[in-house]
Amino acid sequence: MRITAAPFQADKSPSWLIADLRSDHAGELGAVMIYTGILSVSRDGAVRDFAREHLHTEQQHLELMASVLPSSLRSKAQLPWRAAGWLIGALPALIGEQWVFATIEAVETFVDEHYAEQIERLRLQALDQTLRETLEACQADEIAHKHDAAARLSGSPSLALSLWLRTVRWGSEAAVMVARAV
């Protein structure tokens, strides 16, 4: 789905909203790099098709976030977001398709929750309905990615994969905190 940018006035927005949008931009940059990392190392046709399809959506989200948030307000840590995203995609792709799909499901579960918190806060404070609808559309895409990845999983995760998924979750939580701050 093609989502259009919401008109947004940063100078009239609360600081928490700017911080959240900064984390959204950083997250979408990381997502683009996750799929780029997968495509850099995977030779599995199904994984590559999956990654190409979702990369396209994440590129649209990144463009959207870039159009909403002025460059002066974006995270100053873009190089780490690029590197971390690439590794989060490439490492599982080196191991196998189940690791890729489990990683994407975990990342998209986190992103779904992250967007849900922001959407609810915008709703409760009756702020910027257009921006809220834009975030809801992005969230819907991320939920679709989560379900697509989950549908491709088989069996229970190994101990190693479970530990990897916890690390990815922890890293996502830490990245949001950092991106909100810088």
mmCIF file with all atom_site columns, C-alpha atoms in Angstrom:
data_model
loop_
_atom_site.group_PDB
_atom_site.id
_atom_site.type_symbol
_atom_site.label_atom_id
_atom_site.label_alt_id
_atom_site.label_comp_id
_atom_site.label_asym_id
_atom_site.label_entity_id
_atom_site.label_seq_id
_atom_site.pdbx_PDB_ins_code
_atom_site.Cartn_x
_atom_site.Cartn_y
_atom_site.Cartn_z
_atom_site.occupancy
_atom_site.B_iso_or_equiv
_atom_site.pdbx_formal_charge
_atom_site.auth_seq_id
_atom_site.auth_comp_id
_atom_site.auth_asym_id
_atom_site.auth_atom_id
_atom_site.pdbx_PDB_model_num
ATOM 1   C CA . MET A 1 1   ? 0.000  0.000   0.000  1.00 0.00 ? 1   MET A CA 1
ATOM 2   C CA . ARG A 1 2   ? 1.261  3.507   -0.832 1.00 0.00 ? 2   ARG A CA 1
ATOM 3   C CA . ILE A 1 3   ? 0.949  5.836   2.155  1.00 0.00 ? 3   ILE A CA 1
ATOM 4   C CA . THR A 1 4   ? 1.154  9.599   1.754  1.00 0.00 ? 4   THR A CA 1
ATOM 5   C CA . ALA A 1 5   ? 2.858  11.909  4.184  1.00 0.00 ? 5   ALA A CA 1
ATOM 6   C CA . ALA A 1 6   ? 0.786  13.680  6.757  1.00 0.00 ? 6   ALA A CA 1
ATOM 7   C CA . PRO A 1 7   ? 1.212  17.438  6.981  1.00 0.00 ? 7   PRO A CA 1
ATOM 8   C CA . PHE A 1 8   ? 3.283  17.898  10.101 1.00 0.00 ? 8   PHE A CA 1
ATOM 9   C CA . GLN A 1 9   ? 4.481  20.982  11.930 1.00 0.00 ? 9   GLN A CA 1
ATOM 10  C CA . ALA A 1 10  ? 7.427  20.071  14.109 1.00 0.00 ? 10  ALA A CA 1
ATOM 11  C CA . ASP A 1 11  ? 7.599  23.524  15.688 1.00 0.00 ? 11  ASP A CA 1
ATOM 12  C CA . LYS A 1 12  ? 4.055  23.069  17.040 1.00 0.00 ? 12  LYS A CA 1
ATOM 13  C CA . SER A 1 13  ? 4.515  19.500  18.280 1.00 0.00 ? 13  SER A CA 1
ATOM 14  C CA . PRO A 1 14  ? 5.408  18.243  21.754 1.00 0.00 ? 14  PRO A CA 1
ATOM 15  C CA . SER A 1 15  ? 8.968  17.044  22.271 1.00 0.00 ? 15  SER A CA 1
ATOM 16  C CA . TRP A 1 16  ? 7.809  13.462  22.971 1.00 0.00 ? 16  TRP A CA 1
ATOM 17  C CA . LEU A 1 17  ? 6.240  13.308  19.513 1.00 0.00 ? 17  LEU A CA 1
ATOM 18  C CA . ILE A 1 18  ? 9.416  14.529  17.823 1.00 0.00 ? 18  ILE A CA 1
ATOM 19  C CA . ALA A 1 19  ? 11.360 11.881  19.769 1.00 0.00 ? 19  ALA A CA 1
ATOM 20  C CA . ASP A 1 20  ? 8.893  9.177   18.723 1.00 0.00 ? 20  ASP A CA 1
ATOM 21  C CA . LEU A 1 21  ? 9.074  10.210  15.070 1.00 0.00 ? 21  LEU A CA 1
ATOM 22  C CA . ARG A 1 22  ? 12.876 10.251  15.298 1.00 0.00 ? 22  ARG A CA 1
ATOM 23  C CA . SER A 1 23  ? 12.733 6.656   16.535 1.00 0.00 ? 23  SER A CA 1
ATOM 24  C CA . ASP A 1 24  ? 10.298 5.787   13.723 1.00 0.00 ? 24  ASP A CA 1
ATOM 25  C CA . HIS A 1 25  ? 12.641 7.204   11.093 1.00 0.00 ? 25  HIS A CA 1
ATOM 26  C CA . ALA A 1 26  ? 15.601 5.354   12.621 1.00 0.00 ? 26  ALA A CA 1
ATOM 27  C CA . GLY A 1 27  ? 13.533 2.160   12.791 1.00 0.00 ? 27  GLY A CA 1
ATOM 28  C CA . GLU A 1 28  ? 12.487 2.367   9.156  1.00 0.00 ? 28  GLU A CA 1
ATOM 29  C CA . LEU A 1 29  ? 16.115 2.985   8.172  1.00 0.00 ? 29  LEU A CA 1
ATOM 30  C CA . GLY A 1 30  ? 17.059 -0.109  10.181 1.00 0.00 ? 30  GLY A CA 1
ATOM 31  C CA . ALA A 1 31  ? 14.265 -2.106  8.520  1.00 0.00 ? 31  ALA A CA 1
ATOM 32  C CA . VAL A 1 32  ? 15.495 -1.191  5.042  1.00 0.00 ? 32  VAL A CA 1
ATOM 33  C CA . MET A 1 33  ? 18.941 -2.378  6.090  1.00 0.00 ? 33  MET A CA 1
ATOM 34  C CA . ILE A 1 34  ? 17.589 -5.643  7.560  1.00 0.00 ? 34  ILE A CA 1
ATOM 35  C CA . TYR A 1 35  ? 16.167 -6.617  4.195  1.00 0.00 ? 35  TYR A CA 1
ATOM 36  C CA . THR A 1 36  ? 19.290 -5.347  2.425  1.00 0.00 ? 36  THR A CA 1
ATOM 37  C CA . GLY A 1 37  ? 21.359 -7.584  4.713  1.00 0.00 ? 37  GLY A CA 1
ATOM 38  C CA . ILE A 1 38  ? 19.174 -10.572 3.916  1.00 0.00 ? 38  ILE A CA 1
ATOM 39  C CA . LEU A 1 39  ? 19.500 -9.936  0.185  1.00 0.00 ? 39  LEU A CA 1
ATOM 40  C CA . SER A 1 40  ? 23.268 -9.503  0.519  1.00 0.00 ? 40  SER A CA 1
ATOM 41  C CA . VAL A 1 41  ? 23.864 -13.028 1.784  1.00 0.00 ? 41  VAL A CA 1
ATOM 42  C CA . SER A 1 42  ? 20.860 -15.271 1.128  1.00 0.00 ? 42  SER A CA 1
ATOM 43  C CA . ARG A 1 43  ? 20.796 -17.459 -1.959 1.00 0.00 ? 43  ARG A CA 1
ATOM 44  C CA . ASP A 1 44  ? 17.406 -19.002 -1.074 1.00 0.00 ? 44  ASP A CA 1
ATOM 45  C CA . GLY A 1 45  ? 14.865 -17.942 -3.700 1.00 0.00 ? 45  GLY A CA 1
ATOM 46  C CA . ALA A 1 46  ? 11.886 -17.860 -1.337 1.00 0.00 ? 46  ALA A CA 1
ATOM 47  C CA . VAL A 1 47  ? 13.807 -15.807 1.241  1.00 0.00 ? 47  VAL A CA 1
ATOM 48  C CA . ARG A 1 48  ? 15.023 -13.399 -1.446 1.00 0.00 ? 48  ARG A CA 1
ATOM 49  C CA . ASP A 1 49  ? 11.489 -12.937 -2.840 1.00 0.00 ? 49  ASP A CA 1
ATOM 50  C CA . PHE A 1 50  ? 10.186 -12.333 0.696  1.00 0.00 ? 50  PHE A CA 1
ATOM 51  C CA . ALA A 1 51  ? 12.952 -9.816  1.397  1.00 0.00 ? 51  ALA A CA 1
ATOM 52  C CA . ARG A 1 52  ? 12.497 -7.944  -1.893 1.00 0.00 ? 52  ARG A CA 1
ATOM 53  C CA . GLU A 1 53  ? 8.749  -7.608  -1.344 1.00 0.00 ? 53  GLU A CA 1
ATOM 54  C CA . HIS A 1 54  ? 9.101  -6.319  2.204  1.00 0.00 ? 54  HIS A CA 1
ATOM 55  C CA . LEU A 1 55  ? 12.089 -4.118  1.344  1.00 0.00 ? 55  LEU A CA 1
ATOM 56  C CA . HIS A 1 56  ? 9.897  -2.221  -1.095 1.00 0.00 ? 56  HIS A CA 1
ATOM 57  C CA . THR A 1 57  ? 7.353  -1.446  1.643  1.00 0.00 ? 57  THR A CA 1
ATOM 58  C CA . GLU A 1 58  ? 10.063 -0.454  4.136  1.00 0.00 ? 58  GLU A CA 1
ATOM 59  C CA . GLN A 1 59  ? 11.619 1.900   1.572  1.00 0.00 ? 59  GLN A CA 1
ATOM 60  C CA . GLN A 1 60  ? 8.216  3.570   1.212  1.00 0.00 ? 60  GLN A CA 1
ATOM 61  C CA . HIS A 1 61  ? 7.961  3.889   5.000  1.00 0.00 ? 61  HIS A CA 1
ATOM 62  C CA . LEU A 1 62  ? 11.454 5.403   5.173  1.00 0.00 ? 62  LEU A CA 1
ATOM 63  C CA . GLU A 1 63  ? 10.571 7.928   2.468  1.00 0.00 ? 63  GLU A CA 1
ATOM 64  C CA . LEU A 1 64  ? 7.387  8.746   4.350  1.00 0.00 ? 64  LEU A CA 1
ATOM 65  C CA . MET A 1 65  ? 9.183  9.280   7.660  1.00 0.00 ? 65  MET A CA 1
ATOM 66  C CA . ALA A 1 66  ? 11.807 11.390  5.883  1.00 0.00 ? 66  ALA A CA 1
ATOM 67  C CA . SER A 1 67  ? 9.047  13.568  4.438  1.00 0.00 ? 67  SER A CA 1
ATOM 68  C CA . VAL A 1 68  ? 7.364  13.964  7.832  1.00 0.00 ? 68  VAL A CA 1
ATOM 69  C CA . LEU A 1 69  ? 10.436 14.659  9.969  1.00 0.00 ? 69  LEU A CA 1
ATOM 70  C CA . PRO A 1 70  ? 12.894 17.359  8.886  1.00 0.00 ? 70  PRO A CA 1
ATOM 71  C CA . SER A 1 71  ? 16.475 16.116  8.550  1.00 0.00 ? 71  SER A CA 1
ATOM 72  C CA . SER A 1 72  ? 17.593 18.394  11.389 1.00 0.00 ? 72  SER A CA 1
ATOM 73  C CA . LEU A 1 73  ? 15.350 16.442  13.779 1.00 0.00 ? 73  LEU A CA 1
ATOM 74  C CA . ARG A 1 74  ? 16.337 12.937  12.696 1.00 0.00 ? 74  ARG A CA 1
ATOM 75  C CA . SER A 1 75  ? 18.626 10.673  14.698 1.00 0.00 ? 75  SER A CA 1
ATOM 76  C CA . LYS A 1 76  ? 22.290 11.573  14.524 1.00 0.00 ? 76  LYS A CA 1
ATOM 77  C CA . ALA A 1 77  ? 23.158 7.867   14.880 1.00 0.00 ? 77  ALA A CA 1
ATOM 78  C CA . GLN A 1 78  ? 22.211 6.778   11.369 1.00 0.00 ? 78  GLN A CA 1
ATOM 79  C CA . LEU A 1 79  ? 25.429 4.853   10.733 1.00 0.00 ? 79  LEU A CA 1
ATOM 80  C CA . PRO A 1 80  ? 24.823 2.545   13.734 1.00 0.00 ? 80  PRO A CA 1
ATOM 81  C CA . TRP A 1 81  ? 21.189 2.007   12.624 1.00 0.00 ? 81  TRP A CA 1
ATOM 82  C CA . ARG A 1 82  ? 22.402 1.033   9.162  1.00 0.00 ? 82  ARG A CA 1
ATOM 83  C CA . ALA A 1 83  ? 25.053 -1.354  10.505 1.00 0.00 ? 83  ALA A CA 1
ATOM 84  C CA . ALA A 1 84  ? 22.795 -2.944  13.123 1.00 0.00 ? 84  ALA A CA 1
ATOM 85  C CA . GLY A 1 85  ? 19.963 -3.409  10.637 1.00 0.00 ? 85  GLY A CA 1
ATOM 86  C CA . TRP A 1 86  ? 22.242 -4.995  8.065  1.00 0.00 ? 86  TRP A CA 1
ATOM 87  C CA . LEU A 1 87  ? 23.623 -7.445  10.652 1.00 0.00 ? 87  LEU A CA 1
ATOM 88  C CA . ILE A 1 88  ? 20.141 -8.299  11.954 1.00 0.00 ? 88  ILE A CA 1
ATOM 89  C CA . GLY A 1 89  ? 19.258 -9.301  8.405  1.00 0.00 ? 89  GLY A CA 1
ATOM 90  C CA . ALA A 1 90  ? 22.512 -10.854 7.243  1.00 0.00 ? 90  ALA A CA 1
ATOM 91  C CA . LEU A 1 91  ? 23.332 -13.060 10.250 1.00 0.00 ? 91  LEU A CA 1
ATOM 92  C CA . PRO A 1 92  ? 20.058 -15.039 10.212 1.00 0.00 ? 92  PRO A CA 1
ATOM 93  C CA . ALA A 1 93  ? 20.257 -15.297 6.415  1.00 0.00 ? 93  ALA A CA 1
ATOM 94  C CA . LEU A 1 94  ? 23.629 -17.009 6.785  1.00 0.00 ? 94  LEU A CA 1
ATOM 95  C CA . ILE A 1 95  ? 22.025 -19.611 9.035  1.00 0.00 ? 95  ILE A CA 1
ATOM 96  C CA . GLY A 1 96  ? 18.798 -20.330 7.190  1.00 0.00 ? 96  GLY A CA 1
ATOM 97  C CA . GLU A 1 97  ? 15.282 -19.397 6.264  1.00 0.00 ? 97  GLU A CA 1
ATOM 98  C CA . GLN A 1 98  ? 13.713 -20.245 9.635  1.00 0.00 ? 98  GLN A CA 1
ATOM 99  C CA . TRP A 1 99  ? 16.101 -17.833 11.327 1.00 0.00 ? 99  TRP A CA 1
ATOM 100 C CA . VAL A 1 100 ? 15.179 -15.128 8.814  1.00 0.00 ? 100 VAL A CA 1
ATOM 101 C CA . PHE A 1 101 ? 11.435 -15.606 9.238  1.00 0.00 ? 101 PHE A CA 1
ATOM 102 C CA . ALA A 1 102 ? 11.666 -15.827 13.044 1.00 0.00 ? 102 ALA A CA 1
ATOM 103 C CA . THR A 1 103 ? 13.797 -12.679 13.159 1.00 0.00 ? 103 THR A CA 1
ATOM 104 C CA . ILE A 1 104 ? 11.354 -10.754 10.980 1.00 0.00 ? 104 ILE A CA 1
ATOM 105 C CA . GLU A 1 105 ? 8.416  -11.932 13.052 1.00 0.00 ? 105 GLU A CA 1
ATOM 106 C CA . ALA A 1 106 ? 10.198 -10.770 16.230 1.00 0.00 ? 106 ALA A CA 1
ATOM 107 C CA . VAL A 1 107 ? 11.193 -7.404  14.783 1.00 0.00 ? 107 VAL A CA 1
ATOM 108 C CA . GLU A 1 108 ? 7.735  -6.742  13.354 1.00 0.00 ? 108 GLU A CA 1
ATOM 109 C CA . THR A 1 109 ? 6.073  -7.742  16.632 1.00 0.00 ? 109 THR A CA 1
ATOM 110 C CA . PHE A 1 110 ? 8.188  -5.114  18.361 1.00 0.00 ? 110 PHE A CA 1
ATOM 111 C CA . VAL A 1 111 ? 7.420  -2.510  15.675 1.00 0.00 ? 111 VAL A CA 1
ATOM 112 C CA . ASP A 1 112 ? 3.682  -3.248  15.895 1.00 0.00 ? 112 ASP A CA 1
ATOM 113 C CA . GLU A 1 113 ? 3.800  -2.634  19.662 1.00 0.00 ? 113 GLU A CA 1
ATOM 114 C CA . HIS A 1 114 ? 5.941  0.494   19.195 1.00 0.00 ? 114 HIS A CA 1
ATOM 115 C CA . TYR A 1 115 ? 3.508  2.024   16.704 1.00 0.00 ? 115 TYR A CA 1
ATOM 116 C CA . ALA A 1 116 ? 0.522  1.000   18.859 1.00 0.00 ? 116 ALA A CA 1
ATOM 117 C CA . GLU A 1 117 ? 1.914  2.963   21.825 1.00 0.00 ? 117 GLU A CA 1
ATOM 118 C CA . GLN A 1 118 ? 2.392  6.075   19.704 1.00 0.00 ? 118 GLN A CA 1
ATOM 119 C CA . ILE A 1 119 ? -1.022 5.789   18.075 1.00 0.00 ? 119 ILE A CA 1
ATOM 120 C CA . GLU A 1 120 ? -2.711 5.400   21.445 1.00 0.00 ? 120 GLU A CA 1
ATOM 121 C CA . ARG A 1 121 ? -0.872 8.413   22.866 1.00 0.00 ? 121 ARG A CA 1
ATOM 122 C CA . LEU A 1 122 ? -1.902 10.528  19.878 1.00 0.00 ? 122 LEU A CA 1
ATOM 123 C CA . ARG A 1 123 ? -5.488 9.317   20.323 1.00 0.00 ? 123 ARG A CA 1
ATOM 124 C CA . LEU A 1 124 ? -5.598 9.981   24.077 1.00 0.00 ? 124 LEU A CA 1
ATOM 125 C CA . GLN A 1 125 ? -4.161 13.470  23.701 1.00 0.00 ? 125 GLN A CA 1
ATOM 126 C CA . ALA A 1 126 ? -6.356 14.198  20.662 1.00 0.00 ? 126 ALA A CA 1
ATOM 127 C CA . LEU A 1 127 ? -3.311 15.231  18.641 1.00 0.00 ? 127 LEU A CA 1
ATOM 128 C CA . ASP A 1 128 ? -2.795 15.227  14.888 1.00 0.00 ? 128 ASP A CA 1
ATOM 129 C CA . GLN A 1 129 ? -5.363 12.786  13.557 1.00 0.00 ? 129 GLN A CA 1
ATOM 130 C CA . THR A 1 130 ? -3.737 12.791  10.108 1.00 0.00 ? 130 THR A CA 1
ATOM 131 C CA . LEU A 1 131 ? -0.384 11.737  11.560 1.00 0.00 ? 131 LEU A CA 1
ATOM 132 C CA . ARG A 1 132 ? -2.131 9.084   13.645 1.00 0.00 ? 132 ARG A CA 1
ATOM 133 C CA . GLU A 1 133 ? -3.793 7.677   10.531 1.00 0.00 ? 133 GLU A CA 1
ATOM 134 C CA . THR A 1 134 ? -0.432 7.655   8.745  1.00 0.00 ? 134 THR A CA 1
ATOM 135 C CA . LEU A 1 135 ? 1.144  5.703   11.610 1.00 0.00 ? 135 LEU A CA 1
ATOM 136 C CA . GLU A 1 136 ? -1.832 3.317   11.618 1.00 0.00 ? 136 GLU A CA 1
ATOM 137 C CA . ALA A 1 137 ? -1.262 2.615   7.920  1.00 0.00 ? 137 ALA A CA 1
ATOM 138 C CA . CYS A 1 138 ? 2.436  1.931   8.551  1.00 0.00 ? 138 CYS A CA 1
ATOM 139 C CA . GLN A 1 139 ? 1.509  -0.302  11.474 1.00 0.00 ? 139 GLN A CA 1
ATOM 140 C CA . ALA A 1 140 ? -0.881 -2.278  9.261  1.00 0.00 ? 140 ALA A CA 1
ATOM 141 C CA . ASP A 1 141 ? 1.955  -2.960  6.810  1.00 0.00 ? 141 ASP A CA 1
ATOM 142 C CA . GLU A 1 142 ? 4.229  -4.085  9.644  1.00 0.00 ? 142 GLU A CA 1
ATOM 143 C CA . ILE A 1 143 ? 1.521  -6.410  10.974 1.00 0.00 ? 143 ILE A CA 1
ATOM 144 C CA . ALA A 1 144 ? 1.190  -7.912  7.498  1.00 0.00 ? 144 ALA A CA 1
ATOM 145 C CA . HIS A 1 145 ? 4.968  -8.493  7.433  1.00 0.00 ? 145 HIS A CA 1
ATOM 146 C CA . LYS A 1 146 ? 4.758  -10.143 10.866 1.00 0.00 ? 146 LYS A CA 1
ATOM 147 C CA . HIS A 1 147 ? 1.969  -12.469 9.726  1.00 0.00 ? 147 HIS A CA 1
ATOM 148 C CA . ASP A 1 148 ? 3.752  -13.293 6.476  1.00 0.00 ? 148 ASP A CA 1
ATOM 149 C CA . ALA A 1 149 ? 6.906  -14.262 8.363  1.00 0.00 ? 149 ALA A CA 1
ATOM 150 C CA . ALA A 1 150 ? 4.952  -16.246 10.982 1.00 0.00 ? 150 ALA A CA 1
ATOM 151 C CA . ALA A 1 151 ? 3.125  -18.203 8.282  1.00 0.00 ? 151 ALA A CA 1
ATOM 152 C CA . ARG A 1 152 ? 6.480  -19.344 6.885  1.00 0.00 ? 152 ARG A CA 1
ATOM 153 C CA . LEU A 1 153 ? 7.790  -20.690 10.199 1.00 0.00 ? 153 LEU A CA 1
ATOM 154 C CA . SER A 1 154 ? 7.749  -24.351 11.062 1.00 0.00 ? 154 SER A CA 1
ATOM 155 C CA . GLY A 1 155 ? 8.475  -26.067 14.332 1.00 0.00 ? 155 GLY A CA 1
ATOM 156 C CA . SER A 1 156 ? 9.702  -24.609 17.583 1.00 0.00 ? 156 SER A CA 1
ATOM 157 C CA . PRO A 1 157 ? 12.760 -22.377 17.774 1.00 0.00 ? 157 PRO A CA 1
ATOM 158 C CA . SER A 1 158 ? 15.999 -23.900 18.971 1.00 0.00 ? 158 SER A CA 1
ATOM 159 C CA . LEU A 1 159 ? 17.664 -22.578 22.108 1.00 0.00 ? 159 LEU A CA 1
ATOM 160 C CA . ALA A 1 160 ? 20.140 -20.652 19.950 1.00 0.00 ? 160 ALA A CA 1
ATOM 161 C CA . LEU A 1 161 ? 17.346 -19.062 17.918 1.00 0.00 ? 161 LEU A CA 1
ATOM 162 C CA . SER A 1 162 ? 15.397 -18.212 21.085 1.00 0.00 ? 162 SER A CA 1
ATOM 163 C CA . LEU A 1 163 ? 18.462 -16.458 22.498 1.00 0.00 ? 163 LEU A CA 1
ATOM 164 C CA . TRP A 1 164 ? 18.960 -14.597 19.200 1.00 0.00 ? 164 TRP A CA 1
ATOM 165 C CA . LEU A 1 165 ? 15.327 -13.435 19.230 1.00 0.00 ? 165 LEU A CA 1
ATOM 166 C CA . ARG A 1 166 ? 15.665 -12.156 22.806 1.00 0.00 ? 166 ARG A CA 1
ATOM 167 C CA . THR A 1 167 ? 18.807 -10.293 21.767 1.00 0.00 ? 167 THR A CA 1
ATOM 168 C CA . VAL A 1 168 ? 16.968 -8.753  18.812 1.00 0.00 ? 168 VAL A CA 1
ATOM 169 C CA . ARG A 1 169 ? 14.116 -7.668  21.113 1.00 0.00 ? 169 ARG A CA 1
ATOM 170 C CA . TRP A 1 170 ? 16.508 -6.161  23.646 1.00 0.00 ? 170 TRP A CA 1
ATOM 171 C CA . GLY A 1 171 ? 18.427 -4.405  20.870 1.00 0.00 ? 171 GLY A CA 1
ATOM 172 C CA . SER A 1 172 ? 15.210 -2.981  19.420 1.00 0.00 ? 172 SER A CA 1
ATOM 173 C CA . GLU A 1 173 ? 14.175 -1.622  22.815 1.00 0.00 ? 173 GLU A CA 1
ATOM 174 C CA . ALA A 1 174 ? 17.614 -0.070  23.341 1.00 0.00 ? 174 ALA A CA 1
ATOM 175 C CA . ALA A 1 175 ? 17.639 1.401   19.831 1.00 0.00 ? 175 ALA A CA 1
ATOM 176 C CA . VAL A 1 176 ? 14.313 3.159   20.426 1.00 0.00 ? 176 VAL A CA 1
ATOM 177 C CA . MET A 1 177 ? 15.642 4.712   23.631 1.00 0.00 ? 177 MET A CA 1
ATOM 178 C CA . VAL A 1 178 ? 18.784 5.945   21.902 1.00 0.00 ? 178 VAL A CA 1
ATOM 179 C CA . ALA A 1 179 ? 16.966 7.176   18.792 1.00 0.00 ? 179 ALA A CA 1
ATOM 180 C CA . ARG A 1 180 ? 14.491 9.125   20.918 1.00 0.00 ? 180 ARG A CA 1
ATOM 181 C CA . ALA A 1 181 ? 17.424 10.875  22.600 1.00 0.00 ? 181 ALA A CA 1
ATOM 182 C CA . VAL A 1 182 ? 19.822 11.511  19.670 1.00 0.00 ? 182 VAL A CA 1
#
